[in-house]
Tab-separated table of C-alpha atoms in Angstrom:
chain	number	residue	atom	x	y	z
A	1	MET	CA	0.086	0.035	0.011
A	2	SER	CA	1.346	3.366	-1.016
A	3	LYS	CA	1.950	6.246	1.364
A	4	SER	CA	-0.617	9.193	0.879
A	5	ALA	CA	1.170	12.418	0.174
A	6	GLY	CA	1.635	14.498	3.322
A	7	GLN	CA	-0.150	11.886	5.582
A	8	GLY	CA	2.660	10.052	7.117
A	9	ARG	CA	3.407	6.447	7.125
A	10	PRO	CA	0.722	4.144	5.702
A	11	PHE	CA	-1.372	1.806	7.742
A	12	SER	CA	0.468	-0.965	9.499
A	13	PHE	CA	-0.121	-3.341	12.406
A	14	ARG	CA	3.691	-2.944	13.330
A	15	ARG	CA	5.792	-0.053	13.029
A	16	GLU	CA	8.524	-0.656	10.233
A	17	LYS	CA	12.065	-0.150	11.319
A	18	SER	CA	12.752	3.446	10.433
A	19	LYS	CA	15.642	4.087	8.051
A	20	GLN	CA	16.545	7.322	10.042
A	21	ALA	CA	18.039	7.376	13.433
A	22	ALA	CA	15.273	7.108	16.021
A	23	ALA	CA	14.958	10.127	18.329
A	24	PRO	CA	16.609	9.350	21.701
A	25	ARG	CA	14.338	7.965	24.203
A	26	ARG	CA	14.377	7.537	28.022
A	27	THR	CA	14.132	3.986	29.111
A	28	GLY	CA	13.141	2.519	32.281
A	29	SER	CA	10.838	5.418	33.207
A	30	ARG	CA	7.153	4.808	34.725
A	31	TYR	CA	4.633	6.854	32.848
A	32	VAL	CA	1.760	8.614	34.531
A	33	GLU	CA	-1.287	10.390	33.053
A	34	CYS	CA	-1.406	14.110	33.285
A	35	PRO	CA	-4.793	14.842	35.128
A	36	VAL	CA	-5.543	17.957	33.025
A	37	CYS	CA	-5.059	16.774	29.563
A	38	GLY	CA	-4.924	13.175	30.170
A	39	ARG	CA	-1.798	12.556	28.017
A	40	SER	CA	0.936	10.193	29.385
A	41	TYR	CA	4.453	11.376	30.524
A	42	ALA	CA	7.246	9.971	32.235
A	43	VAL	CA	7.204	10.628	35.870
A	44	HIS	CA	10.408	12.870	35.735
A	45	PHE	CA	8.633	15.207	33.379
A	46	ILE	CA	4.987	15.266	34.721
A	47	SER	CA	5.462	18.115	37.102
A	48	GLU	CA	6.883	20.439	34.311
A	49	HIS	CA	4.207	19.359	31.996
A	50	VAL	CA	1.596	20.284	34.491
A	51	GLU	CA	2.945	23.556	35.079
A	52	GLY	CA	2.845	24.300	31.469
A	53	HIS	CA	-1.068	24.016	31.494
A	54	PHE	CA	-0.905	27.090	33.739
A	55	ASN	CA	1.540	29.214	31.929
A	56	SER	CA	-0.226	32.490	30.951
A	57	ASN	CA	1.704	32.381	27.466
A	58	ALA	CA	0.838	28.843	26.708
A	59	THR	CA	-1.629	28.297	23.767
A	60	SER	CA	-3.688	25.479	22.601
A	61	PRO	CA	-4.590	24.865	19.039
A	62	SER	CA	-8.352	24.416	18.582
A	63	THR	CA	-10.386	23.352	15.791
A	64	ASN	CA	-13.712	24.271	14.168
A	65	PRO	CA	-15.337	21.021	13.306
A	66	CYS	CA	-17.714	22.941	10.851
A	67	SER	CA	-14.883	24.098	8.735
A	68	GLY	CA	-12.656	21.133	8.650
A	69	ASP	CA	-9.671	23.219	9.516
A	70	ASP	CA	-6.655	21.340	10.782
A	71	GLY	CA	-6.300	23.843	13.787
A	72	ASN	CA	-2.977	24.925	12.962
A	73	GLN	CA	-3.924	28.539	12.024
A	74	ALA	CA	-2.797	31.178	14.582
A	75	ALA	CA	-6.251	32.915	14.488
A	76	GLN	CA	-7.723	29.876	16.200
A	77	THR	CA	-5.369	29.732	18.965
A	78	GLN	CA	-6.424	30.779	22.435
A	79	SER	CA	-4.576	31.030	25.547
A	80	ILE	CA	-5.337	28.350	28.366
A	81	SER	CA	-5.464	30.890	30.972
A	82	SER	CA	-7.889	33.004	29.159
A	83	ARG	CA	-10.301	30.070	28.222
A	84	HIS	CA	-13.561	29.742	30.170
A	85	VAL	CA	-13.375	27.331	33.015
A	86	ASP	CA	-16.297	25.663	34.573
A	87	PRO	CA	-16.412	26.345	38.326
A	88	GLN	CA	-16.422	22.685	39.228
A	89	LEU	CA	-13.081	22.519	37.253
A	90	ARG	CA	-11.601	25.554	38.629
A	91	SER	CA	-11.198	23.936	42.229
A	92	VAL	CA	-9.227	21.034	40.389
A	93	ASN	CA	-7.048	23.678	38.669
A	94	ASP	CA	-6.437	25.321	42.083
A	95	VAL	CA	-5.456	22.128	43.699
A	96	LEU	CA	-2.857	21.537	40.807
A	97	ARG	CA	-1.714	25.000	41.482
A	98	GLY	CA	-1.158	24.595	45.005
A	99	GLN	CA	-3.765	27.147	46.252
A	100	LEU	CA	-5.744	24.921	48.531
A	101	ASN	CA	-4.009	24.346	51.783
A	102	SER	CA	-6.117	21.152	52.487
A	103	VAL	CA	-4.550	19.313	49.671
A	104	VAL	CA	-0.979	18.763	49.060
A	105	SER	CA	-0.218	19.980	45.656
A	106	VAL	CA	1.501	18.426	42.621
A	107	ARG	CA	5.139	19.241	42.911
A	108	ILE	CA	6.191	21.747	40.411
A	109	ARG	CA	9.889	21.938	39.763
A	110	LYS	CA	11.431	24.793	37.400
A	111	ARG	CA	14.290	23.352	35.586
A	112	LYS	CA	17.001	25.653	34.821
A	113	ARG	CA	17.406	26.577	31.108
A	114	GLU	CA	20.660	27.115	29.148
A	115	PRO	CA	20.925	30.540	27.717
A	116	GLY	CA	18.831	30.477	24.304
A	117	GLY	CA	16.862	27.511	25.559
A	118	GLY	CA	19.771	25.167	25.456
A	119	PRO	CA	20.505	22.669	22.595
A	120	ASN	CA	17.347	20.703	22.790
A	121	ALA	CA	14.900	23.674	22.821
A	122	LYS	CA	13.955	23.422	19.249
A	123	ALA	CA	13.195	19.602	19.799
A	124	ARG	CA	11.055	20.265	22.890
A	125	SER	CA	8.973	22.936	20.941
A	126	ALA	CA	8.441	21.153	17.851
A	127	SER	CA	5.361	19.176	17.521
A	128	PRO	CA	3.919	17.107	14.518
A	129	ALA	CA	1.603	18.958	12.027
A	130	ILE	CA	-1.994	17.890	12.188
A	131	HIS	CA	-3.655	16.504	9.029
A	132	HIS	CA	-7.334	16.740	8.366
A	133	ILE	CA	-7.525	13.270	6.914
A	134	SER	CA	-10.113	12.421	4.359
A	135	GLU	CA	-12.334	9.421	4.549
A	136	PRO	CA	-10.505	7.353	1.841
A	137	GLU	CA	-7.219	7.993	3.783
A	138	LEU	CA	-8.830	7.091	6.915
A	139	ARG	CA	-9.844	3.611	5.613
A	140	ALA	CA	-6.386	3.113	3.882
A	141	ASN	CA	-4.003	4.457	6.578
A	142	THR	CA	-5.652	3.791	9.810
A	143	PRO	CA	-7.565	1.139	11.839
A	144	CYS	CA	-10.642	3.230	11.604
A	145	GLU	CA	-13.624	3.374	9.452
A	146	LEU	CA	-16.236	6.307	9.380
A	147	VAL	CA	-20.016	5.431	8.742
A	148	HIS	CA	-22.292	8.520	8.248
A	149	ASN	CA	-26.142	8.230	9.141
A	150	ALA	CA	-25.596	5.064	11.282
A	151	LEU	CA	-29.141	5.237	12.590
A	152	SER	CA	-32.241	6.575	10.947
A	153	GLU	CA	-32.837	10.362	11.499
A	154	ASP	CA	-35.808	9.659	13.732
A	155	GLU	CA	-33.971	7.017	15.684
A	156	ALA	CA	-30.842	9.029	16.298
A	157	ASN	CA	-32.816	11.961	17.440
A	158	GLY	CA	-34.990	9.854	19.558
A	159	VAL	CA	-31.710	8.479	21.159
A	160	LEU	CA	-30.278	11.879	21.590
A	161	SER	CA	-33.560	13.078	23.419
A	162	LEU	CA	-33.388	10.050	25.720
A	163	LEU	CA	-29.972	10.938	26.637
A	164	LEU	CA	-30.515	14.394	27.256
A	165	ASP	CA	-32.891	13.292	29.936
A	166	GLU	CA	-30.730	10.203	31.160
A	167	SER	CA	-27.666	12.589	31.549
A	168	LYS	CA	-29.253	14.579	34.390
A	169	PHE	CA	-28.150	11.751	36.620
A	170	TRP	CA	-24.863	11.157	35.126
A	171	GLN	CA	-21.532	11.979	37.165
A	172	GLN	CA	-18.143	13.144	36.521
A	173	SER	CA	-15.326	10.342	36.624
A	174	ALA	CA	-12.430	10.503	39.090
A	175	TRP	CA	-8.821	10.544	38.596
A	176	THR	CA	-5.950	10.052	40.865
A	177	VAL	CA	-2.487	10.962	40.493
A	178	HIS	CA	0.352	10.774	42.963
A	179	GLY	CA	-2.390	10.814	45.701
A	180	LYS	CA	-4.150	13.846	44.362
A	181	THR	CA	-7.716	13.356	43.106
A	182	GLY	CA	-10.082	15.246	40.800
A	183	THR	CA	-12.558	14.933	38.439
A	184	THR	CA	-12.916	14.945	34.593
A	185	ASN	CA	-14.595	18.000	32.809
A	186	ARG	CA	-17.262	15.722	31.185
A	187	ILE	CA	-19.965	13.671	32.650
A	188	SER	CA	-20.306	9.731	32.078
A	189	ALA	CA	-22.449	6.710	32.648
A	190	VAL	CA	-21.970	3.054	31.758
A	191	TYR	CA	-24.942	0.800	30.694
A	192	ASP	CA	-25.117	-2.906	30.650
A	193	LEU	CA	-26.212	-4.364	27.467
A	194	GLN	CA	-26.522	-8.031	28.385
A	195	ALA	CA	-30.192	-8.481	28.585
A	196	ASP	CA	-30.112	-12.080	29.502
A	197	GLN	CA	-27.815	-11.520	32.349
A	198	GLN	CA	-29.516	-12.065	35.626
A	199	ALA	CA	-26.712	-10.997	38.096
A	200	ASP	CA	-27.339	-8.042	40.179
A	201	LEU	CA	-25.190	-4.839	38.862
A	202	GLU	CA	-25.114	-3.230	42.111
A	203	GLY	CA	-21.511	-2.466	43.170
A	204	GLU	CA	-20.094	-3.412	39.698
A	205	SER	CA	-17.909	-0.601	38.464
A	206	GLU	CA	-16.388	0.077	34.840
A	207	GLY	CA	-12.641	-0.173	35.656
A	208	ASP	CA	-10.778	2.800	36.942
A	209	LEU	CA	-13.594	5.165	35.793
A	210	GLY	CA	-15.543	4.887	39.050
A	211	LEU	CA	-18.703	4.619	37.184
A	212	TYR	CA	-21.160	1.876	38.244
A	213	LYS	CA	-23.151	-0.113	35.625
A	214	GLN	CA	-26.776	0.163	35.239
A	215	ARG	CA	-29.304	-1.367	33.069
A	216	ALA	CA	-29.384	-0.064	29.637
A	217	PRO	CA	-32.874	1.496	28.452
A	218	GLN	CA	-34.585	-0.837	25.770
A	219	VAL	CA	-33.731	1.629	23.216
A	220	LEU	CA	-29.942	1.399	23.687
A	221	GLU	CA	-30.178	-2.350	23.384
A	222	SER	CA	-31.955	-1.912	20.062
A	223	VAL	CA	-29.307	0.421	18.964
A	224	SER	CA	-26.534	-2.105	20.045
A	225	GLU	CA	-28.031	-4.692	17.839
A	226	HIS	CA	-28.435	-2.499	14.789
A	227	LEU	CA	-24.768	-1.417	14.951
A	228	ALA	CA	-23.630	-5.083	15.494
A	229	GLU	CA	-25.375	-6.098	12.223
A	230	LEU	CA	-23.973	-2.904	10.462
A	231	LEU	CA	-20.456	-4.019	11.881
A	232	ARG	CA	-20.751	-7.436	10.395
A	233	ARG	CA	-21.486	-6.041	6.844
A	234	LYS	CA	-18.440	-3.624	6.957
A	235	ILE	CA	-16.161	-6.565	8.142
A	236	SER	CA	-17.534	-8.672	5.285
A	237	GLU	CA	-16.624	-5.791	2.927
A	238	LEU	CA	-13.119	-5.529	4.259
A	239	LYS	CA	-12.500	-9.219	3.804
A	240	GLN	CA	-13.793	-9.224	0.458
A	241	ASN	CA	-11.601	-6.502	-0.404
A	242	ALA	CA	-8.644	-8.066	1.339
A	243	ALA	CA	-9.337	-11.301	-0.750
A	244	ALA	CA	-9.419	-9.119	-4.055
A	245	GLY	CA	-6.170	-7.460	-3.085
A	246	THR	CA	-7.617	-3.960	-3.096
A	247	ILE	CA	-6.498	-3.516	0.630
A	248	SER	CA	-3.578	-5.102	2.486
A	249	SER	CA	-4.505	-8.638	4.141
A	250	GLU	CA	-2.971	-7.268	7.410
A	251	ARG	CA	-5.941	-5.118	7.516
A	252	VAL	CA	-8.051	-7.901	8.757
A	253	THR	CA	-5.766	-10.174	10.270
A	254	HIS	CA	-6.884	-9.718	13.782
A	255	ILE	CA	-10.494	-8.848	13.099
A	256	GLU	CA	-12.944	-11.067	14.841
A	257	ASP	CA	-10.385	-13.688	15.428
A	258	GLU	CA	-12.205	-14.771	18.526
A	259	GLY	CA	-15.869	-15.090	17.314
A	260	PRO	CA	-18.452	-12.565	16.412
A	261	TRP	CA	-18.663	-9.099	17.902
A	262	LYS	CA	-21.366	-8.389	20.331
A	263	ALA	CA	-21.540	-5.401	22.814
A	264	THR	CA	-21.730	-6.082	26.411
A	265	HIS	CA	-21.836	-2.455	27.602
A	266	VAL	CA	-21.630	1.048	26.555
A	267	LEU	CA	-19.860	4.013	27.989
A	268	CYS	CA	-21.504	7.224	27.520
A	269	ASN	CA	-19.920	10.527	27.749
A	270	LEU	CA	-21.482	13.931	27.499
A	271	TYR	CA	-19.325	16.817	26.375
A	272	ARG	CA	-21.505	19.556	27.676
A	273	ASP	CA	-20.111	22.435	25.577
A	274	ARG	CA	-16.993	23.107	23.269
A	275	HIS	CA	-14.649	23.522	26.284
A	276	ASP	CA	-15.274	19.863	27.644
A	277	GLN	CA	-12.665	17.535	26.349
A	278	VAL	CA	-10.873	14.129	26.945
A	279	GLY	CA	-6.977	13.998	26.666
A	280	ALA	CA	-4.806	11.659	24.516
A	281	HIS	CA	-5.234	7.974	25.661
A	282	SER	CA	-5.875	4.445	24.484
A	283	ASP	CA	-8.864	2.472	25.806
A	284	ARG	CA	-8.334	-0.117	28.410
A	285	LEU	CA	-7.927	-3.463	27.541
A	286	THR	CA	-8.117	-5.254	30.829
A	287	ALA	CA	-11.598	-6.441	30.338
A	288	ILE	CA	-12.075	-6.163	26.612
A	289	GLY	CA	-9.087	-7.991	25.885
A	290	PRO	CA	-6.400	-7.817	22.856
A	291	ASN	CA	-7.765	-7.020	19.319
A	292	ALA	CA	-10.783	-5.358	20.371
A	293	ILE	CA	-13.393	-3.532	18.345
A	294	ILE	CA	-15.079	-0.538	19.779
A	295	LEU	CA	-18.007	1.294	18.120
A	296	SER	CA	-18.043	5.036	18.762
A	297	LEU	CA	-21.512	6.804	17.931
A	298	SER	CA	-21.681	10.636	17.974
A	299	LEU	CA	-24.981	12.343	18.700
A	300	GLY	CA	-25.469	16.112	18.915
A	301	ALA	CA	-22.947	18.801	18.149
A	302	SER	CA	-19.971	18.033	15.993
A	303	ARG	CA	-16.583	17.742	17.650
A	304	VAL	CA	-13.218	17.078	16.285
A	305	PHE	CA	-11.577	13.575	16.889
A	306	ARG	CA	-7.714	13.592	16.911
A	307	PHE	CA	-5.660	10.502	16.966
A	308	GLY	CA	-2.047	9.298	15.888
A	309	PHE	CA	0.299	6.305	15.913
A	310	GLY	CA	2.536	5.424	18.921
A	311	SER	CA	3.148	7.906	21.680
A	312	PRO	CA	1.033	11.325	21.889
A	313	SER	CA	4.376	12.997	22.851
A	314	GLY	CA	6.209	11.363	19.784
A	315	THR	CA	6.992	12.718	16.236
A	316	GLU	CA	4.386	10.652	14.256
A	317	PRO	CA	1.671	12.664	12.163
A	318	VAL	CA	-1.413	13.645	13.986
A	319	TYR	CA	-4.768	13.132	12.259
A	320	SER	CA	-8.001	15.044	12.751
A	321	VAL	CA	-11.590	14.100	11.504
A	322	ALA	CA	-14.867	15.858	12.318
A	323	LEU	CA	-17.478	13.552	14.000
A	324	LYS	CA	-20.979	14.926	13.336
A	325	HIS	CA	-24.499	13.952	14.550
A	326	ASN	CA	-25.320	10.278	13.804
A	327	ASP	CA	-21.743	9.509	12.752
A	328	LEU	CA	-20.306	6.131	13.580
A	329	LEU	CA	-16.534	5.772	14.019
A	330	ILE	CA	-15.349	1.958	14.076
A	331	MET	CA	-12.032	1.333	15.685
A	332	TYR	CA	-10.809	-1.921	14.538
A	333	PRO	CA	-7.541	-3.679	16.085
A	334	PRO	CA	-4.936	-2.627	16.780
A	335	MET	CA	-6.267	0.955	17.510
A	336	GLN	CA	-6.081	0.388	21.231
A	337	GLU	CA	-2.794	-1.299	21.163
A	338	GLU	CA	-0.737	1.056	18.879
A	339	TRP	CA	-2.694	4.266	18.526
A	340	TRP	CA	-3.912	7.022	20.806
A	341	HIS	CA	-6.831	9.382	20.399
A	342	GLU	CA	-8.631	12.513	22.025
A	343	VAL	CA	-11.230	14.931	21.731
A	344	PRO	CA	-9.612	18.494	22.258
A	345	PRO	CA	-11.508	21.645	23.225
A	346	SER	CA	-12.542	23.483	20.466
A	347	SER	CA	-12.683	27.227	19.512
A	348	ALA	CA	-16.014	26.905	17.801
A	349	CYS	CA	-18.701	24.284	17.866
A	350	SER	CA	-21.684	23.336	15.597
A	351	ILE	CA	-25.142	23.807	17.224
A	352	HIS	CA	-27.583	21.111	17.170
A	353	ARG	CA	-31.251	21.764	17.245
A	354	LEU	CA	-31.968	19.355	20.279
A	355	SER	CA	-28.561	19.659	22.047
A	356	GLY	CA	-27.006	22.910	21.397
A	357	GLN	CA	-23.216	22.537	21.902
A	358	ALA	CA	-23.804	19.429	23.815
A	359	ARG	CA	-22.312	16.307	22.209
A	360	PHE	CA	-22.920	12.671	23.178
A	361	ASN	CA	-20.386	9.849	22.613
A	362	LEU	CA	-21.342	6.277	22.942
A	363	THR	CA	-18.721	3.667	22.794
A	364	PHE	CA	-20.109	0.072	22.552
A	365	ARG	CA	-17.488	-2.433	23.830
A	366	MET	CA	-17.405	-6.250	24.258
A	367	ASN	CA	-15.911	-7.733	27.496
A	368	LYS	CA	-14.128	-11.062	27.185
A	369	PRO	CA	-14.400	-12.961	30.409
A	370	LYS	CA	-11.635	-15.177	29.504
A	371	TYR	CA	-9.153	-12.299	29.792
A	372	LYS	CA	-10.798	-10.828	32.844
A	373	SER	CA	-10.596	-14.321	34.822
A	374	LEU	CA	-6.866	-13.895	34.324
A	375	ILE	CA	-6.078	-10.657	35.766
A	376	PRO	CA	-3.158	-10.965	38.128
A	377	LYS	CA	-2.894	-9.061	41.273
A	378	CYS	CA	-0.047	-6.403	41.711
A	379	HIS	CA	2.033	-5.769	44.694
A	380	CYS	CA	-0.838	-3.383	45.875
A	381	GLY	CA	-3.312	-6.162	46.047
A	382	LYS	CA	-5.236	-4.851	43.095
A	383	GLY	CA	-5.984	-6.031	39.653
A	384	ALA	CA	-3.228	-5.223	37.357
A	385	ARG	CA	-3.767	-3.586	33.965
A	386	LEU	CA	-3.351	-5.292	30.590
A	387	GLN	CA	-1.291	-3.073	28.123
A	388	ALA	CA	0.611	-3.691	24.919
A	389	SER	CA	4.348	-2.750	24.484
A	390	ARG	CA	5.087	0.152	22.090
A	391	GLN	CA	8.645	0.144	22.775
A	392	GLU	CA	10.704	-0.243	19.618
A	393	GLY	CA	12.529	-3.887	19.523
A	394	PRO	CA	11.664	-7.591	19.783
A	395	ASN	CA	8.841	-6.921	22.344
A	396	LEU	CA	6.859	-4.389	20.166
A	397	GLY	CA	3.249	-5.482	20.537
A	398	ARG	CA	3.715	-7.949	23.256
A	399	PHE	CA	1.165	-7.716	25.961
A	400	TYR	CA	1.902	-7.379	29.662
A	401	TYR	CA	0.334	-6.549	33.028
A	402	ALA	CA	1.365	-3.502	35.173
A	403	CYS	CA	0.102	-1.867	38.327
A	404	GLU	CA	-2.878	0.240	37.955
A	405	ASN	CA	-2.722	2.109	41.208
A	406	HIS	CA	-2.303	5.601	40.208
A	407	ALA	CA	-2.229	7.040	43.651
A	408	ALA	CA	0.966	5.225	44.752
A	409	PRO	CA	1.926	2.714	42.134
A	410	CYS	CA	4.131	-0.252	42.721
A	411	GLU	CA	6.760	-1.837	40.756
A	412	TYR	CA	4.725	-4.806	39.521
A	413	PHE	CA	5.353	-6.081	35.928
A	414	GLU	CA	4.539	-9.383	34.295
A	415	TRP	CA	4.368	-10.385	30.633
A	416	ALA	CA	1.108	-12.005	29.670
A	417	SER	CA	1.725	-15.850	29.801
A	418	TRP	CA	-1.023	-16.265	26.920
A	419	CYS	CA	0.912	-14.021	24.366
A	420	ARG	CA	3.324	-15.870	22.166
A	421	LEU	CA	5.186	-14.850	19.126
A	422	GLN	CA	4.073	-16.487	16.012
A	423	ASN	CA	5.327	-15.605	12.540
A	424	GLY	CA	7.115	-12.491	13.923
A	425	THR	CA	4.069	-11.237	15.718
A	426	TRP	CA	2.845	-11.269	19.352
A	427	LYS	CA	-0.574	-13.236	19.348
A	428	SER	CA	-2.980	-14.540	21.990
A	429	THR	CA	-3.077	-18.311	22.403
A	430	LEU	CA	-6.478	-18.183	24.382
């Protein structure tokens, strides 16, 4: 498959060895998630990174999803300090800046700079360009596919109206980093879609989100079944194209290698206005297992979806696509193993006649009990988190378990015993 001009490397399940010298990397460091933007950074850099969020001179590129702009124009940049901050979020910002005596603040150390910014100043300030990717390029170069009008117009508006009412009871998710806690600037809920399951859901939470599952309304179960059928048709098309040689066979290697896909639950996020966001991340694999397929349905206002290969702090191209009302983004494997994604704040936002600036995102996922039953306990006595290695070398793509206790992480690490090297690729033997 040829590389699209200006769009970075073509789609690949495993990063090809670069002919150029790789940028120097720190090894052996533990990584934590920034509580403000959600990106992952090494422990030794997190304090300086958090400080940058509150630098009055810092700017954050934003994008108008209606215009399809890539967000790089200076006219659309805005100061983080001047951006409106929700009162509930302001208290979190105060904690991080050390303005609340009742909570120990995050340590912020100022590093001495060499005159002129030092030899690495240019490398630190440089960031990959953001490419507004077309739908053909999206299908060809990434493990994603965009489907417009996933539901009928009446059904989409009906679900949106239901969620506007349901969301009155949703809550903010909690985060913890180095013993400091706060809440996200969006509200969420998790609905169980296993209608035939008789187990009581009380007390069953969705991973580290701190959200308790509740029974899904009948309309969400119907939507889930409809989307599962749509997915089956899309997978059939992909396999036909792979057999015909119009796309790489790698594109379908890991799709449904463990049986047909059926959602077990849906995570719902409400971005109340253009300021609500979610930082760069990959979805948790612990319960959904490797090679997961996630269906992401957008309802309400349009927002920009950004994503990229490897690390969000790396040099790989960053892609941007506008997700509009009733758009379905299918994330095939290895999206969660090798790519990151985010919904950044926007300088402008389309207005939906029912929801205004509010945008709902419903991510339908399928838990795999066989992986959930194998989760080991870390030294903290808690269930470890399943991840895929993104480090260049022989272990690229190999699955492992690590401590998930963000408050005070231990040094637990263990390669997944069920992951074996087959024909040069790490695969599950379950």
